[in-house]
XYZ file of C-alpha atoms in Angstrom:
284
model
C 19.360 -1.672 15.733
C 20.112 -5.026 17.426
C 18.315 -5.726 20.636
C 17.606 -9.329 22.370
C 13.970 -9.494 21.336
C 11.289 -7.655 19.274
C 9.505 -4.877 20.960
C 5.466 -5.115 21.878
C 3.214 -2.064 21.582
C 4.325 0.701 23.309
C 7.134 -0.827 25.314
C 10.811 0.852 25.750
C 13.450 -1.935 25.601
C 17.312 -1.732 25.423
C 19.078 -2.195 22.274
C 22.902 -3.773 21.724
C 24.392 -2.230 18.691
C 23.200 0.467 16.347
C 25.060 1.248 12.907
C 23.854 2.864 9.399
C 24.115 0.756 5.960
C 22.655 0.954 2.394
C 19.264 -1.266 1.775
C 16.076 -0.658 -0.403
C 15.236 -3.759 -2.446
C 16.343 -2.959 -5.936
C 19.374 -1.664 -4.878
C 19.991 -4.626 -2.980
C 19.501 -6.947 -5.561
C 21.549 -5.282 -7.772
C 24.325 -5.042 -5.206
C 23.909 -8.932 -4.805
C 24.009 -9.399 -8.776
C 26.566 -7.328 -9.311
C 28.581 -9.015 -6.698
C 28.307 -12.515 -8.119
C 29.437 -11.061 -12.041
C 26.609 -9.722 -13.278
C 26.535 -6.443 -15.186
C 23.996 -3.795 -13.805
C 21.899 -1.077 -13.570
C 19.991 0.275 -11.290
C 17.115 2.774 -12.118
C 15.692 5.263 -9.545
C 15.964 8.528 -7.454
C 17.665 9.846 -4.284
C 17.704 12.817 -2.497
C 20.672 15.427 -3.589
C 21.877 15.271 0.462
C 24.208 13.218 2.494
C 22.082 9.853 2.470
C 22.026 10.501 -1.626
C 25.459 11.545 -2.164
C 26.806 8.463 -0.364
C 24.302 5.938 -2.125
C 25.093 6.492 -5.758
C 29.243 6.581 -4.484
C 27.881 3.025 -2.761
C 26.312 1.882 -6.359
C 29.535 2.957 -8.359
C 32.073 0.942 -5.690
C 29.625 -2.417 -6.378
C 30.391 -1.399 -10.075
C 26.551 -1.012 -10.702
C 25.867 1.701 -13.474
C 24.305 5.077 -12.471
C 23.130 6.554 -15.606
C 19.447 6.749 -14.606
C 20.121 6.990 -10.447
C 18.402 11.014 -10.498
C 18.964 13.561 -7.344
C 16.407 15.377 -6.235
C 15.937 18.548 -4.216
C 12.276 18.025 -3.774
C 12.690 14.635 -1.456
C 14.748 13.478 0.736
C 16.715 10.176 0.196
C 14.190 6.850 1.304
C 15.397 5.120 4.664
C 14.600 2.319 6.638
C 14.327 1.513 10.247
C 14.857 -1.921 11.220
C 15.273 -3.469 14.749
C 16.800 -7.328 14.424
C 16.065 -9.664 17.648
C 19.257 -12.265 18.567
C 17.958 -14.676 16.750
C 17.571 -12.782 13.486
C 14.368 -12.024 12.930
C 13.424 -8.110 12.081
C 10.953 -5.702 11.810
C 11.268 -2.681 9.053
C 9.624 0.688 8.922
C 10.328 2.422 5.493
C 10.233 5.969 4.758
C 10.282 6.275 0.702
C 11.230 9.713 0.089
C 12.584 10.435 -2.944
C 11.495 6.773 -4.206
C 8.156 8.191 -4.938
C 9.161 11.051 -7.212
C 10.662 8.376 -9.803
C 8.556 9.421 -12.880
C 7.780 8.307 -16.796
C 10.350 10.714 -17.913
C 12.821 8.745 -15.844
C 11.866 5.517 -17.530
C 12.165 6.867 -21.461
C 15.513 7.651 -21.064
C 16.297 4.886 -19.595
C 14.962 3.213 -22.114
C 17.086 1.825 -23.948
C 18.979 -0.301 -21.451
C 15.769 -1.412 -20.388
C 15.272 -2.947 -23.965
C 18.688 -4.405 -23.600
C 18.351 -6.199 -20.612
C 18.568 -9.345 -20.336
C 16.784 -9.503 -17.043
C 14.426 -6.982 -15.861
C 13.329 -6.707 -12.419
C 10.861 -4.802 -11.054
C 9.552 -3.858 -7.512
C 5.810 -2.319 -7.498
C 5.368 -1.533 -3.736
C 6.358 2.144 -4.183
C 5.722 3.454 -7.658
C 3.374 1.196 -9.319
C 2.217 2.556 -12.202
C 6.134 3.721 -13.190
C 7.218 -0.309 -12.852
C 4.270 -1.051 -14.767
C 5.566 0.916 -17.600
C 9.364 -0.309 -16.969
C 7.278 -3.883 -17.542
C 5.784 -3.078 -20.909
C 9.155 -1.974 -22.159
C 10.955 -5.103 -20.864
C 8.131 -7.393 -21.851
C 8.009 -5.976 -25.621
C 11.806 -6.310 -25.668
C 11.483 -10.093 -24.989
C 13.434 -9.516 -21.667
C 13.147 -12.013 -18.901
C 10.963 -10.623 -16.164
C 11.777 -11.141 -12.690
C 8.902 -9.485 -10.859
C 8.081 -9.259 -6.949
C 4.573 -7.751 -7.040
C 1.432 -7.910 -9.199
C 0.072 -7.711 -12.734
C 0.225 -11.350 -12.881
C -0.184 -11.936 -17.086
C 3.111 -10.348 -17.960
C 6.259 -11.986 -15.744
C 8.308 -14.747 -16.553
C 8.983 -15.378 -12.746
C 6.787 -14.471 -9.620
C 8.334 -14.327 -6.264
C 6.759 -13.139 -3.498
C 7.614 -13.871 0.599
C 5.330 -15.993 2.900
C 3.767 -12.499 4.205
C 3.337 -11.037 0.356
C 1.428 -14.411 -0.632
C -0.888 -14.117 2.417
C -2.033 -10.675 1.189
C -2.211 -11.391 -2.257
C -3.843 -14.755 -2.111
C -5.652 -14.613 1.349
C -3.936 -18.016 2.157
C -1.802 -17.623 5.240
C 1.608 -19.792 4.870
C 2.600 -21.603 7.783
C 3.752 -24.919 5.804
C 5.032 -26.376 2.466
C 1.337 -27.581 1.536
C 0.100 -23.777 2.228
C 2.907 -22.714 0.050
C 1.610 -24.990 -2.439
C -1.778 -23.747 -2.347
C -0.804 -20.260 -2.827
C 1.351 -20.703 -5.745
C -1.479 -22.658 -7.668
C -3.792 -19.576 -7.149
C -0.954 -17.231 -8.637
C -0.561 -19.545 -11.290
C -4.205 -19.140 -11.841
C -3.819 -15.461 -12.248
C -1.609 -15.795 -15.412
C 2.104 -16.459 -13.881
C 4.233 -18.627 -15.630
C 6.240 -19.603 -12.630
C 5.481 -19.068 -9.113
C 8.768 -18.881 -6.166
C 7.560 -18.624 -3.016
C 10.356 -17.866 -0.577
C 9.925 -19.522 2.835
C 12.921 -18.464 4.864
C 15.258 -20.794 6.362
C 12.473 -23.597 4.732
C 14.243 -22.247 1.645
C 11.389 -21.966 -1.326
C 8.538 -23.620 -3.012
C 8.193 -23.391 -7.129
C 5.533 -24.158 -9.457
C 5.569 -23.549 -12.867
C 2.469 -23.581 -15.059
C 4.129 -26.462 -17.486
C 3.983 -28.849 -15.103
C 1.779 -27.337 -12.379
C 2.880 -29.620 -9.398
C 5.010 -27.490 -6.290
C 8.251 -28.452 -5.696
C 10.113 -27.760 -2.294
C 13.605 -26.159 -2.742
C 15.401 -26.315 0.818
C 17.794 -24.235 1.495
C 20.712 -25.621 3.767
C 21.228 -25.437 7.491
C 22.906 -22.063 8.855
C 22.798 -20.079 11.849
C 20.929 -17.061 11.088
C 22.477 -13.640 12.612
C 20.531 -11.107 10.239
C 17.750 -12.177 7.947
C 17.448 -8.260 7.347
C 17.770 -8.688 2.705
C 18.120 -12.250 2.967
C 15.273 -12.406 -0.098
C 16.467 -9.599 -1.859
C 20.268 -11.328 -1.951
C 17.971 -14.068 -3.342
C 16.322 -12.744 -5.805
C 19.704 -10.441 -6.693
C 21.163 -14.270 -7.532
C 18.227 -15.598 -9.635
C 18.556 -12.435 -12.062
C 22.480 -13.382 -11.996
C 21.809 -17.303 -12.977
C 18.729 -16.350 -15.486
C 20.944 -13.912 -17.522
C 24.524 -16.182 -17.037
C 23.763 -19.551 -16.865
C 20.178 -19.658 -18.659
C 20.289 -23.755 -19.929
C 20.319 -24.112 -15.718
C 17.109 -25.709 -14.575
C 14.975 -23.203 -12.961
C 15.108 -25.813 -9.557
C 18.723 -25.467 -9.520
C 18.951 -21.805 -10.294
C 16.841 -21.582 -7.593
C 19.201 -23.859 -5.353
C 21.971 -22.002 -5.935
C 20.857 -18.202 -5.413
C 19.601 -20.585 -1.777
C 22.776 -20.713 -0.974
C 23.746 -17.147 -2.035
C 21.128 -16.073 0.868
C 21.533 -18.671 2.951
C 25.528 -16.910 3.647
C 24.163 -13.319 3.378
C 21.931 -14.565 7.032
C 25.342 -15.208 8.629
C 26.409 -11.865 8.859
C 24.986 -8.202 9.982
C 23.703 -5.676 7.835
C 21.549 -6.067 4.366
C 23.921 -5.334 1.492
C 27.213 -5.397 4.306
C 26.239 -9.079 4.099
C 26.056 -10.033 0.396
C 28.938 -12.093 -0.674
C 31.035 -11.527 -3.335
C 31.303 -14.485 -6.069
C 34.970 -14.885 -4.871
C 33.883 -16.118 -1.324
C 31.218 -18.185 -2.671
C 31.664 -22.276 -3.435
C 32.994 -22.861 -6.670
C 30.690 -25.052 -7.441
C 27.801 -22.534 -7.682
C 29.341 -21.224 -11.200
């Protein structure tokens, strides 16, 4: 829904424009990969009902695989509510659904393209002990790991927004020296390389080889949806780390800025993503 400002407690206020589109973060990011080139697949479970039916035709038109997308008749299909304000900024209320019935058995036979991978990411927020287990296979494998939650020893790459570090790391990040700050602590946890994503500030890295954060800024745009902005983001990182690995990590990470940065200029979360054809030359 898109209404002029944010609504306080309780309060009725008038909204603009209302429409339905696909989200949910993994999906997202492989929408986003899969947009820019990348081969991929996407591992999870809908309901067997209208929302379901029309998500896993919405998977195979991005050309993402759906081997290991189940139906279920026991859930229905996860959803979001999410009001935008003009400027951009949202708030999201998620519903999980069927996301929460995603089991072990689900994982072993999707095992093997698991193993395969040459990027693995993972989300934790819904079925945590399932990623975990996704992890192990993808960190025996000697898969990159691309990882937006905890269990800090075994991921290549940690990326969490301003709002995740706060509640991870108790630091609240209102500037680049806060950002800083938090990704030393993570870093201190295990991580071998800290992103911290900082909106249109763009993102701060540190990596434990050289343990000093470095600002990434993104570039100037005027934001009309920020609704998937980081998972377009992190859907572009997986891209760069599996096609274009002798990049530096800094300018993988400036590129997949730029990726997001043009998904913010448009409505809608996956609606948004661009497709590699639309994109700057220059960031392939």
């Amino acid at each position: 829904s898109l209404t002029t400002r944010l609504p306080k407690a309780g309060e009725t206020i008038l909204g603009q424009k209302f429409f339905v589109g696909f989200g949910g973060k993994g999906a997202n990011q492989c929408v986003q990969s899969a947009r820019l080139g990348a081969k991929t697949s996407l591992i999870c479970k809908v309901g067997s009902d209208s929302f379901g039916n029309d998500y896993v035709a919405n998977l195979k038109k991005n050309g993402i695989s759906t081997a290991f997308v189940g139906q279920t008749t026991d859930a229905a299909t996860g959803t979001a509510s999410i009001i935008v304000n003009s400027e951009g900024q949202n708030v999201i209320v998620i519903v999980p659904g069927a996301n929460l019935l995603l089991n072990f058995e689900d994982l072993k036979r999707a095992s093997d393209v698991i193993c395969k991978a040459k990027v693995v990411v993972c989300q934790l927020e819904i079925t945590p002990a399932v990623s975990l287990e996704a992890l192990k296979m993808a960190h025996a494998s000697g898969a990159k790991i691309l990882f937006m939650f905890q269990l800090y020893s075994f991921w290549n790459i940690f990326c969490c927004c301003c709002y995740l570090a706060e509640i991870l790391t108790g630091i609240p990040v209102g500037n680049l020296e806060d950002a800083g700050k938090v990704g030393r602590m993570l870093l201190g946890r295990g991580c071998k390389l800290v992103i911290v994503t900082l909106g249109a500030e763009g993102c701060m890295m540190i990596s434990g080889d050289e343990g000093i954060p470095k600002h990434v800024p993104a570039g100037k745009v005027r934001a009309v949806d920020t609704t998937g902005a980081g998972d377009s983001f992190v859907g572009a990182l997986a891209f760069y780390l599996a096609y274009y690995p002798k990049l530096s990590m800094e300018e993988m990470i400036r590129k997949s800025n730029c990726v997001a940065s043009v998904s913010v200029q448009a409505p809608g979360t996956q609606s948004s993503y661009p497709y590699r054809k639309d994109l700057p030359q220059d960031l392939f």
